[in-house]
Amino acid sequence: MNPNLTLNELEQAINYWRNRNPSTGEESALSAEVNALASVYALMIFHKQNATTLPDLSPRVQTLVQTWQASLAPNPV
């Protein structure tokens, strides 16, 4: 597992979780997973960061990213 997380990868992780847990209600509220990742995304944009490292993220966000990364692995036959 790569300890670096690029902005593009974070976008992919957000889309993965958006597909798993779509927005709900009339207000189209984000799921807790998407909200956690979107907060990191917003901070990266604000600080003009193109990448961050997983250890710098909260355990919750690390787990969300790792779950998305695991979904990319090919399934063994």
Coordinates of C-alpha atoms in Angstrom, one line a residue:
M1 CA 0.0 0.0 0.0
N2 CA 1.3 3.4 -1.0
P3 CA 1.5 5.8 2.0
N4 CA 1.0 8.8 -0.3
L5 CA -2.5 9.9 -1.3
T6 CA -2.8 12.2 -4.2
L7 CA -5.7 14.6 -4.8
N8 CA -6.8 12.5 -7.8
E9 CA -6.8 9.3 -5.7
L10 CA -8.8 11.1 -3.0
E11 CA -11.4 12.1 -5.6
Q12 CA -11.6 8.4 -6.6
A13 CA -12.1 7.4 -3.0
I14 CA -14.9 10.0 -2.6
N15 CA -16.6 8.7 -5.8
Y16 CA -16.3 5.1 -4.5
W17 CA -18.0 6.0 -1.2
R18 CA -20.6 8.2 -3.0
N19 CA -21.6 5.1 -5.1
R20 CA -21.7 2.9 -2.0
N21 CA -23.6 5.4 0.2
P22 CA -25.4 8.0 -2.0
S23 CA -26.7 11.3 -0.7
T24 CA -30.0 11.1 1.2
G25 CA -33.0 13.2 2.0
E26 CA -34.4 16.3 0.3
E27 CA -31.2 18.2 1.3
S28 CA -29.0 15.5 -0.4
A29 CA -26.9 15.2 2.7
L30 CA -23.6 13.5 2.2
S31 CA -22.9 10.2 3.9
A32 CA -20.6 10.2 6.9
E33 CA -17.9 8.5 4.8
V34 CA -18.1 11.0 2.0
N35 CA -18.2 13.9 4.4
A36 CA -15.0 12.7 6.1
L37 CA -13.2 12.4 2.8
A38 CA -14.5 15.7 1.5
S39 CA -13.2 17.5 4.5
V40 CA -9.7 16.3 3.8
Y41 CA -10.2 17.1 0.1
A42 CA -11.2 20.7 0.9
L43 CA -8.3 21.2 3.2
M44 CA -5.9 19.9 0.6
I45 CA -7.3 22.3 -2.0
F46 CA -7.2 25.2 0.5
H47 CA -3.5 24.5 1.3
K48 CA -2.7 23.9 -2.3
Q49 CA -1.5 20.3 -1.6
N50 CA -1.4 17.8 -4.4
A51 CA -0.8 14.9 -2.1
T52 CA -0.7 13.9 1.6
T53 CA 0.4 10.8 3.5
L54 CA -2.0 8.3 5.1
P55 CA -0.3 8.6 8.5
D56 CA -1.2 12.3 8.6
L57 CA -4.9 11.5 8.3
S58 CA -7.3 10.5 11.0
P59 CA -7.8 6.7 11.6
R60 CA -11.3 7.0 10.3
V61 CA -10.1 8.5 7.0
Q62 CA -7.3 6.0 6.7
T63 CA -9.8 3.2 7.0
L64 CA -12.0 4.7 4.3
V65 CA -9.1 5.1 2.0
Q66 CA -7.8 1.6 2.7
T67 CA -11.2 0.2 2.0
W68 CA -11.4 2.0 -1.3
Q69 CA -7.8 0.8 -2.2
A70 CA -8.7 -2.8 -1.3
S71 CA -11.7 -2.6 -3.7
L72 CA -9.2 -1.9 -6.6
A73 CA -7.2 -5.1 -6.0
P74 CA -8.0 -7.8 -8.5
N75 CA -10.0 -10.7 -7.0
P76 CA -8.0 -13.9 -6.9
V77 CA -9.4 -16.7 -9.1

